[in-house]
Amino acid sequence: MAKKILRINMSALKATYEPIPEKWVRWGGRGLTSAIVFDEVDPTCHPLGPNNKLVIAPGWVSGSPAAPSSGRTSFGGKSPLTGGIKEANSGGLSSQKIAKLGLAAIILEGMPKDGKWYEIFINKDGVQFEDAADLVGKGMYEVDKLMWAKYSNKPAVIGIGPVGEMKLSNAGVSVNDPENEPGRYAGRGGLGAVMGARGVKVMVVDDTGGPGVELANKELFTEGRKKLTAAIQAHDLTKKDGGLWTFGTNVLMNIINEAGGLPTRGFSSGQFEGAAKISGEAVVENIEARGGVGTKHHACHPGCIMQCSSIYPHEDGTAFVSVIEYETSWSLGANCGIDDIEYIAQATWECNDIGLDTIEAGNAIAIAMEGGYLEFGDKAGALKTFDDIRQGTPMGRIMGQGTEATAKALGVFRVPTVKGQAMPAYEPRAIKGIGVTYATTPMGADHTSGYTIAPEIAGVGGKVDPLDNTDKAGLSLTFQAATAFIDSTGYCLFIAFPILDIAEGWAGMAESVAGVTGIEMTGDDVISIGKEILKMERLFNEAAGFTSADDRLPEFMRDEELPPHNVKWTMSNEDLDQVYAWVHEEA
């Protein structure tokens, strides 16, 4: 059975199944969301208007048997936060279930004529539309529980919290995890507001009885899957008892702090004196001491063998929150001058419930501190912002719009954003390659778009000096292209660590994709295929009005030295422009 596109038109309240057009048949995940947005969304449209779309696509290998850590879902559209093309990526239950229903993508388009909110149920028999008035205003913890109580077979629940209902630009899309918690988010870029603008509060996906995923070449798929699995299980960062397995992504807190690249108190320093108190080691220490349901080896989706997630318990051992990621602990902690892990757990819970991207939320709070609305280190004030956002107060709505909106409201000029999106947990003045990625990716400041931290800090794929500008443009482009490919596979981005160091893993990744899809490719094709995706995204943004002036870091980073290395952002504009010069040279 050939995969199909499910098109859900909210204006007509109608769902249709369509064969995949030839121009899209070779794409999956991010490649497919970007191709559909490129072809069907006017780059100049208003992101919250009737002409934008939310595209949801599993990866090439998602839903295939025993592909390791392959449950990532791509969400795409025009971003209300950046004004450009956006792909946000999530774990959880959605990817494999959508794929097992024989769907390559779900296109959510139009806007309800009646202004109502809807609940959409998708299974092998089709699509049902139900009035969701009783769900409006509810947080995602409650919504997830209600959906599992209503529907059998433990379905995927894709939804938005009150922030998405208010169509604020920092609204993420929640996906439930195997325990039915809403800690998995396609958080960045405001795509939850795009879903809200379609009048959809929640989508429920049940794959029971679905056709599953056919393998074009089972032998090749099996061979590639085994190579990739072996690489993951052999690498120090991803193997059992390795760094990610033991401490989760927050293993990076002490490492980046020691490197002088941990943005602290609104990007005013590269080191935080309280880093150890909010690190992965601190989280694990509490999990082990408290016991109960707490666990440090947790899979964000079925079949994950890296298990870098965790369940953080209250002192009495009952469930508190999943998951305290590095980015979250940094943005809500070090970036705000706060070293209290219990506060970070509560703030994470709030973001999960109301539907905020934690990176953007923490940056907005830090801007509120920079602007004098709060003081750095004010835990009570920081937590109150979530109440304000939930209630839709004027200041809550401003902060729910993200970092730049908060800065404008408070008259702050030190704003760590690119293309309207806040920077993640790596200071670009101290780690130059990631700065090039922030500046040039079509996605806005986004570390996952080209994670040069691998060689610059972890020494993966060869060690590179993070303070040196040399060839960081080329390094970033290579990582951006490889990432675009990985985001299309359905594999977790963290497979990048083992495949960069273990050649068989890189080859196995490509072979497994070829085995599922029947598309001829080897590891040698990964970068060129990734660049095809980047080209679509770059051209969309250009058509939306972006220029090279948008590929720049904030001026305060050129003006201010960053302790402890006392470095500035010194990358030339010519080097930055070189990253995407090939788009028109190859046209």
XYZ file of C-alpha atoms in Angstrom:
587
model
C 0.000 0.000 0.000
C 1.451 3.314 -1.068
C 1.500 6.028 1.548
C -0.993 8.873 1.230
C -1.379 12.501 2.184
C -4.242 13.256 4.581
C -5.568 16.749 3.924
C -7.830 18.178 6.623
C -9.669 21.324 5.567
C -11.043 23.141 8.582
C -13.046 25.601 6.493
C -15.125 22.776 5.028
C -14.641 20.361 7.956
C -13.626 17.791 5.388
C -10.831 15.217 5.236
C -9.499 13.742 1.993
C -6.849 11.122 1.274
C -4.624 11.898 -1.688
C -1.845 10.019 -3.443
C 1.557 11.590 -2.903
C 2.438 13.809 -5.878
C 5.584 12.791 -7.740
C 7.366 15.956 -6.593
C 6.966 14.942 -2.929
C 7.299 11.175 -3.137
C 10.982 11.118 -2.214
C 10.591 13.186 0.934
C 9.794 12.414 4.569
C 9.891 14.302 7.866
C 11.406 17.784 7.554
C 12.080 17.354 3.848
C 8.369 16.731 3.283
C 7.063 19.467 5.576
C 9.367 21.992 3.923
C 8.469 20.805 0.407
C 4.749 21.125 1.114
C 5.117 24.531 2.758
C 7.347 25.679 -0.119
C 4.776 24.575 -2.715
C 1.503 25.427 -0.979
C 2.060 28.345 1.422
C 2.417 31.899 0.133
C 5.671 33.172 1.699
C 4.064 36.594 2.192
C 0.927 35.317 3.953
C 0.132 36.149 7.558
C 1.174 33.159 9.690
C -2.118 33.232 11.605
C -4.285 33.863 8.580
C -6.226 31.447 6.362
C -3.390 30.847 3.887
C -0.870 29.287 6.242
C -0.877 25.537 6.902
C 0.387 23.175 9.576
C 2.077 20.130 8.069
C 2.797 17.073 10.211
C 5.068 14.363 8.823
C 6.738 11.258 10.234
C 10.230 10.477 9.016
C 11.223 8.058 6.259
C 11.869 5.200 8.682
C 9.306 6.007 11.397
C 7.005 3.075 12.057
C 9.350 0.559 10.439
C 10.267 -2.469 12.555
C 13.126 -2.065 15.032
C 14.630 1.111 13.547
C 16.419 2.523 16.621
C 15.241 5.815 18.137
C 13.071 6.570 15.111
C 9.988 8.209 16.593
C 10.531 11.851 15.687
C 7.767 13.914 14.067
C 8.295 17.033 11.960
C 5.843 19.922 12.197
C 6.096 22.608 9.520
C 4.526 25.904 8.537
C 5.225 29.612 8.296
C 6.374 30.751 11.726
C 4.515 33.508 13.590
C 7.735 34.114 15.528
C 10.227 34.435 12.661
C 8.004 35.160 9.671
C 9.890 32.488 7.746
C 9.633 28.774 7.111
C 9.745 26.574 10.189
C 10.246 22.932 11.071
C 9.941 21.954 14.724
C 10.697 18.408 15.751
C 9.204 16.304 18.529
C 9.414 12.880 20.109
C 6.405 11.198 21.649
C 3.863 8.793 20.180
C 2.785 10.642 17.031
C 5.378 9.763 14.385
C 5.158 5.987 14.465
C 1.367 5.961 14.738
C 0.873 8.343 11.807
C 3.284 6.274 9.710
C 1.574 2.986 10.603
C -1.703 4.409 9.296
C -0.024 4.637 5.894
C 0.264 8.421 5.996
C 3.256 10.347 4.705
C 1.877 13.640 6.035
C -1.140 15.384 7.477
C -1.883 18.834 6.045
C -4.041 20.986 8.316
C -5.438 23.947 6.389
C -8.226 26.506 6.408
C -10.067 28.025 9.367
C -13.470 27.064 10.815
C -16.225 29.326 9.533
C -18.107 29.012 12.810
C -15.137 30.043 14.956
C -15.462 26.895 17.044
C -12.714 24.713 18.474
C -12.382 21.145 17.271
C -11.066 17.781 18.384
C -9.951 15.584 15.481
C -9.772 11.798 15.766
C -7.841 9.842 13.126
C -7.757 6.065 12.753
C -7.771 3.426 10.006
C -11.416 4.191 9.229
C -10.935 7.891 8.612
C -11.327 11.225 10.373
C -13.913 12.426 12.880
C -14.521 16.064 13.836
C -15.883 16.781 17.305
C -16.695 19.979 19.169
C -13.874 20.741 21.612
C -15.603 23.513 23.577
C -15.213 21.511 26.785
C -11.428 21.374 26.296
C -10.847 25.086 25.737
C -8.706 26.646 28.435
C -7.441 23.320 29.717
C -3.758 22.529 30.031
C -2.152 19.612 28.259
C -1.765 17.434 31.363
C -5.545 17.341 31.707
C -6.205 17.102 27.964
C -3.915 14.087 27.582
C -5.680 12.259 30.411
C -9.117 13.075 29.007
C -8.183 11.777 25.566
C -6.834 8.464 26.887
C -9.988 8.085 28.974
C -12.156 8.745 25.932
C -10.269 6.667 23.369
C -8.864 3.172 23.768
C -5.521 1.804 22.516
C -3.395 4.557 24.098
C -3.389 6.882 21.075
C -1.052 9.726 20.221
C -2.344 13.077 21.471
C -1.196 16.171 19.581
C -2.481 19.359 21.146
C -2.082 22.960 22.220
C -2.406 24.601 25.607
C -3.929 28.005 26.388
C -0.962 29.758 24.742
C -1.852 28.174 21.409
C -5.508 29.019 21.897
C -4.500 32.676 22.336
C -2.376 32.308 19.174
C 0.710 33.711 20.865
C 3.981 33.412 18.994
C 5.674 31.242 21.614
C 3.056 28.492 21.424
C 4.367 24.973 20.894
C 2.659 21.769 19.811
C 2.515 19.093 22.503
C 2.875 15.367 21.823
C 2.261 12.852 24.589
C 4.975 10.412 25.627
C 4.529 6.679 26.382
C 3.305 7.540 29.920
C 0.791 10.007 28.419
C 2.602 13.072 29.734
C 2.880 16.223 27.560
C 6.619 16.738 27.930
C 7.441 16.232 24.250
C 7.147 19.444 22.271
C 7.555 20.745 18.771
C 8.312 23.893 20.666
C 10.141 26.365 18.529
C 8.747 28.975 16.180
C 5.157 29.295 17.383
C 3.626 26.449 15.397
C 1.155 25.888 18.242
C -0.355 29.237 17.273
C -0.646 28.023 13.674
C -2.554 24.970 14.941
C -4.715 27.247 17.076
C -5.472 29.461 14.100
C -6.869 26.361 12.348
C -9.321 25.966 15.239
C -7.831 22.662 16.363
C -7.335 22.111 20.090
C -6.267 18.488 19.817
C -5.658 15.693 17.284
C -5.840 12.081 18.430
C -4.179 9.374 16.329
C -4.950 5.657 16.796
C -2.952 3.330 14.537
C -4.771 0.137 15.587
C -5.329 -2.062 12.530
C -3.377 0.286 10.278
C -1.508 -1.092 7.277
C 1.905 -0.452 8.795
C 5.048 0.551 6.929
C 6.133 -1.466 3.897
C 9.820 -2.062 3.276
C 11.007 -1.659 -0.288
C 14.117 -3.753 0.412
C 13.922 -5.622 3.713
C 17.453 -7.011 3.477
C 19.008 -3.596 2.904
C 16.894 -2.030 5.653
C 17.880 -4.721 8.137
C 21.553 -4.381 7.282
C 21.456 -0.590 7.670
C 19.421 -0.730 10.868
C 21.886 -3.122 12.456
C 24.863 -0.922 11.534
C 23.234 2.162 12.991
C 22.137 0.340 16.139
C 25.655 -0.992 16.685
C 27.110 2.517 16.313
C 24.654 3.987 18.825
C 25.421 1.208 21.299
C 29.189 1.679 20.907
C 29.571 5.455 21.213
C 30.506 6.984 24.573
C 27.742 9.573 24.438
C 24.862 7.326 23.323
C 25.640 3.824 24.613
C 24.152 2.297 27.741
C 25.872 3.931 30.739
C 27.190 6.662 28.410
C 26.778 10.395 28.943
C 23.240 10.818 27.599
C 22.023 7.543 29.109
C 23.336 8.464 32.550
C 22.632 12.197 32.838
C 20.362 13.069 29.904
C 20.917 16.159 27.787
C 21.661 18.105 30.966
C 25.032 16.356 31.053
C 26.061 19.454 29.085
C 25.473 21.988 31.881
C 28.821 21.573 33.620
C 30.647 20.918 30.338
C 29.461 24.105 28.605
C 29.946 26.112 31.794
C 33.541 24.937 32.049
C 34.072 25.886 28.406
C 32.916 29.445 29.167
C 30.008 29.173 26.746
C 27.017 28.997 29.131
C 24.899 32.139 28.594
C 24.280 33.623 32.032
C 21.976 36.424 33.220
C 20.785 37.471 29.809
C 23.939 36.591 27.849
C 26.166 38.824 29.982
C 28.651 36.086 30.939
C 29.715 32.657 29.750
C 29.846 31.039 33.182
C 27.283 30.593 35.953
C 28.423 30.055 39.520
C 25.340 27.910 40.240
C 25.634 25.600 37.232
C 26.389 22.460 39.270
C 23.153 22.889 41.253
C 21.001 22.666 38.106
C 23.077 20.152 36.149
C 22.242 16.663 34.977
C 24.293 15.312 37.849
C 22.095 17.219 40.327
C 18.932 15.957 38.663
C 20.121 12.344 38.797
C 21.202 12.707 42.425
C 17.656 13.765 43.383
C 16.052 11.040 41.266
C 18.136 8.366 42.965
C 17.599 9.782 46.454
C 13.837 10.201 46.102
C 13.033 6.929 44.346
C 9.371 6.290 43.629
C 8.451 6.768 39.982
C 11.590 8.760 39.275
C 13.771 7.327 36.564
C 16.884 8.486 34.757
C 16.510 6.131 31.775
C 13.329 7.138 30.003
C 12.367 6.825 26.356
C 10.525 9.772 24.869
C 9.069 7.431 22.242
C 8.786 3.660 21.724
C 11.960 2.051 20.419
C 14.367 4.697 21.707
C 17.593 2.996 22.744
C 19.409 6.122 23.910
C 16.817 6.950 26.593
C 18.164 10.407 27.461
C 14.859 11.521 28.985
C 13.986 11.195 32.666
C 11.071 11.415 35.065
C 11.816 13.835 37.889
C 9.936 13.029 41.144
C 8.693 15.108 44.027
C 10.380 14.540 47.368
C 7.760 11.866 48.174
C 8.593 9.933 44.990
C 5.451 10.853 43.050
C 5.770 12.150 39.490
C 6.723 15.808 39.129
C 7.790 16.473 35.547
C 9.377 14.995 32.452
C 11.760 16.158 31.283
C 14.328 18.637 32.649
C 16.397 19.103 29.503
C 19.693 20.972 29.309
C 18.080 23.765 27.296
C 15.264 24.098 29.830
C 17.522 24.057 32.889
C 19.691 26.691 31.247
C 16.981 29.025 29.938
C 14.857 29.061 33.083
C 17.883 28.737 35.370
C 21.334 30.087 34.495
C 19.970 32.579 31.978
C 17.781 34.041 34.736
C 20.429 33.808 37.467
C 18.515 31.030 39.291
C 20.184 27.866 40.616
C 17.158 26.076 42.150
C 16.298 22.760 40.480
C 12.859 22.587 42.169
C 11.912 25.933 40.641
C 13.136 24.715 37.249
C 11.029 21.564 37.583
C 7.938 23.641 38.386
C 8.619 26.097 35.565
C 9.069 23.164 33.174
C 5.730 21.739 34.299
C 4.072 25.109 33.649
C 5.536 25.307 30.134
C 4.433 21.743 29.373
C 0.915 22.467 30.596
C 0.161 25.820 28.974
C 2.178 25.077 25.836
C 5.304 27.245 25.859
C 8.691 26.604 24.287
C 11.018 26.606 27.296
C 13.915 28.205 25.409
C 11.857 31.202 24.314
C 10.087 31.402 27.679
C 13.314 31.518 29.673
C 14.762 34.150 27.368
C 11.617 36.282 27.703
C 11.860 36.066 31.503
C 15.538 37.061 31.349
C 14.580 40.067 29.206
C 11.960 41.005 31.821
C 14.791 40.888 34.357
C 17.101 42.902 32.104
C 14.343 45.481 31.648
C 13.689 45.892 35.357
C 10.248 44.278 35.421
C 11.795 41.501 37.531
C 15.213 41.059 39.127
C 17.709 38.373 38.139
C 17.316 35.480 40.543
C 13.635 36.235 41.325
C 12.059 32.776 41.388
C 8.644 33.896 42.601
C 8.442 36.603 39.958
C 9.504 34.191 37.235
C 6.838 31.655 38.237
C 4.170 34.375 38.333
C 4.792 35.072 34.647
C 3.315 31.659 33.841
C 0.135 32.558 35.744
C -0.029 35.808 33.786
C 0.395 33.982 30.490
C -2.200 31.343 31.426
C -4.697 34.051 32.380
C -3.951 36.167 29.308
C -3.156 39.351 31.232
C -1.632 42.161 29.129
C 1.914 41.410 30.369
C 1.256 37.695 30.076
C 0.283 38.071 26.435
C 3.382 40.168 25.758
C 5.673 37.551 27.285
C 3.777 34.781 25.510
C 4.717 36.475 22.255
C 8.364 35.748 23.006
C 11.647 37.458 23.639
C 11.556 40.256 21.056
C 8.028 41.331 21.974
C 9.005 41.440 25.646
C 12.121 43.469 24.815
C 10.122 46.003 22.807
C 7.577 46.388 25.601
C 10.309 47.002 28.175
C 12.742 49.033 26.065
C 15.568 46.484 26.098
C 18.175 46.530 23.318
C 20.326 43.568 24.389
C 18.096 41.009 22.694
C 19.642 37.566 21.955
C 17.568 36.690 18.885
C 18.045 35.997 15.198
C 15.121 36.291 12.787
C 12.914 36.906 15.800
C 13.762 33.665 17.598
C 15.685 33.490 20.869
C 19.092 31.837 21.111
C 19.527 28.491 22.864
C 22.057 27.502 25.519
C 25.358 28.104 23.727
C 27.060 31.505 23.736
C 28.078 32.245 20.127
C 30.915 34.557 21.153
C 32.588 31.605 22.896
C 31.495 28.888 20.426
C 31.816 30.443 16.984
C 30.467 27.639 14.801
C 27.124 27.529 16.583
C 26.996 31.298 16.144
C 27.214 30.840 12.383
C 24.356 28.350 12.585
C 22.259 30.780 14.652
C 22.910 33.537 12.134
C 22.339 31.695 8.882
C 19.876 28.834 9.325
C 16.464 29.574 7.796
C 14.938 28.537 11.135
C 16.068 31.482 13.280
C 18.507 31.016 16.169
C 18.355 27.233 16.506
C 21.146 24.963 17.743
C 19.505 21.819 16.362
C 19.714 23.203 12.824
C 23.469 22.660 12.695
C 24.893 21.335 15.938
C 28.554 22.271 15.665
C 28.792 21.744 19.423
C 29.634 18.142 18.479
C 33.158 18.956 17.219
C 33.643 22.295 18.984
C 32.931 21.052 22.511
C 32.528 17.257 22.472
C 35.271 16.520 19.943
C 32.869 14.379 17.913
C 33.902 14.062 14.273
C 37.267 15.661 15.154
C 38.138 18.423 17.607
C 37.656 22.040 16.534
C 38.666 25.124 18.527
C 35.406 26.858 19.527
C 37.087 30.273 19.813
C 38.575 30.202 16.310
C 36.675 31.697 13.355
C 38.509 29.594 10.764
C 36.166 27.808 8.320
C 33.235 27.953 10.677
C 31.033 28.866 7.705
C 31.877 25.587 6.007
C 31.528 23.647 9.252
C 28.090 25.089 9.919
C 26.832 24.415 6.387
C 27.943 20.792 6.548
C 26.156 20.328 9.858
C 23.053 22.142 8.631
C 22.850 19.847 5.601
C 23.433 16.670 7.622
C 20.810 17.808 10.128
C 18.216 18.474 7.420
C 18.724 14.893 6.272
C 18.507 13.413 9.788
C 15.369 15.464 10.498
C 13.826 13.816 7.441
C 14.579 10.273 8.579
C 12.529 10.198 11.770
C 15.669 9.280 13.693
C 16.591 11.285 16.772
C 19.152 13.991 16.034
C 21.433 12.456 18.659
C 22.362 9.697 16.226
C 24.682 12.406 14.866
C 27.164 11.690 17.658
C 27.825 8.041 16.769
C 27.518 8.369 12.986
C 30.080 11.196 12.894
C 32.639 9.020 14.636
C 31.671 5.594 13.291
C 31.580 5.360 9.486
C 29.444 2.214 9.470
C 26.766 4.069 11.423
C 26.659 6.866 8.830
C 26.344 4.318 6.034
C 23.742 2.357 7.993
C 21.550 5.420 8.421
C 21.399 5.976 4.655
C 20.963 2.259 3.921
C 18.029 1.969 6.303
C 16.308 4.894 4.567
C 16.950 3.337 1.163
C 15.629 0.019 2.452
C 12.323 1.551 3.542
C 11.743 3.927 0.638
C 13.373 2.231 -2.334
C 15.188 5.492 -3.087
C 18.741 4.842 -4.214
C 21.114 6.506 -1.787
C 24.258 5.856 0.190
C 26.077 7.771 2.885
C 27.772 9.771 0.124
C 24.395 11.315 -0.775
C 23.441 12.582 2.680
C 24.908 16.089 2.409
C 23.613 16.747 -1.112
C 20.093 15.616 -0.168
C 20.249 17.799 2.936
C 21.266 20.786 0.827
C 18.198 20.282 -1.384
C 16.044 20.756 1.703
C 18.016 23.795 2.834
C 17.631 25.343 -0.615
C 13.835 25.089 -0.472
C 13.827 26.684 2.968
C 16.218 29.453 1.985
C 14.249 30.334 -1.159
C 10.991 30.418 0.814
C 12.504 32.913 3.235
C 13.888 35.046 0.434
C 10.433 35.157 -1.120
C 9.096 36.184 2.307
C 11.468 39.189 2.230
C 14.524 37.933 4.102
C 17.934 39.250 3.020
C 21.530 38.762 4.112
C 20.894 41.421 6.770
C 18.771 38.840 8.570
C 21.779 36.489 8.794
C 23.423 38.456 11.556
C 23.833 38.185 15.316
C 22.724 41.037 17.612
C 25.006 44.070 17.622
C 25.612 43.899 21.381
C 27.550 40.681 20.787
C 29.938 42.585 18.509
C 30.260 45.417 21.022
C 30.498 43.598 24.366
C 33.225 41.234 25.562
C 31.978 37.999 27.072
C 33.658 36.804 30.294
C 35.561 34.637 31.105
C 37.313 34.527 27.707
C 36.566 38.228 27.116
C 35.702 37.595 23.480
C 33.386 39.350 21.055
C 31.528 38.112 17.992
C 34.055 38.818 15.251
C 32.837 36.695 12.335
C 32.840 38.775 9.157
C 29.646 39.393 7.222
C 31.417 38.004 4.158
C 31.950 34.679 5.920
C 28.317 34.566 6.981
C 27.127 35.336 3.446
C 29.308 32.507 2.149
C 27.202 29.869 3.952
C 24.281 30.114 1.511
C 26.022 31.671 -1.516
C 25.747 28.302 -3.287
C 21.936 28.523 -3.428
C 22.055 30.976 -6.317
C 25.371 29.845 -7.721
C 23.812 26.405 -8.338
C 20.466 27.771 -9.518
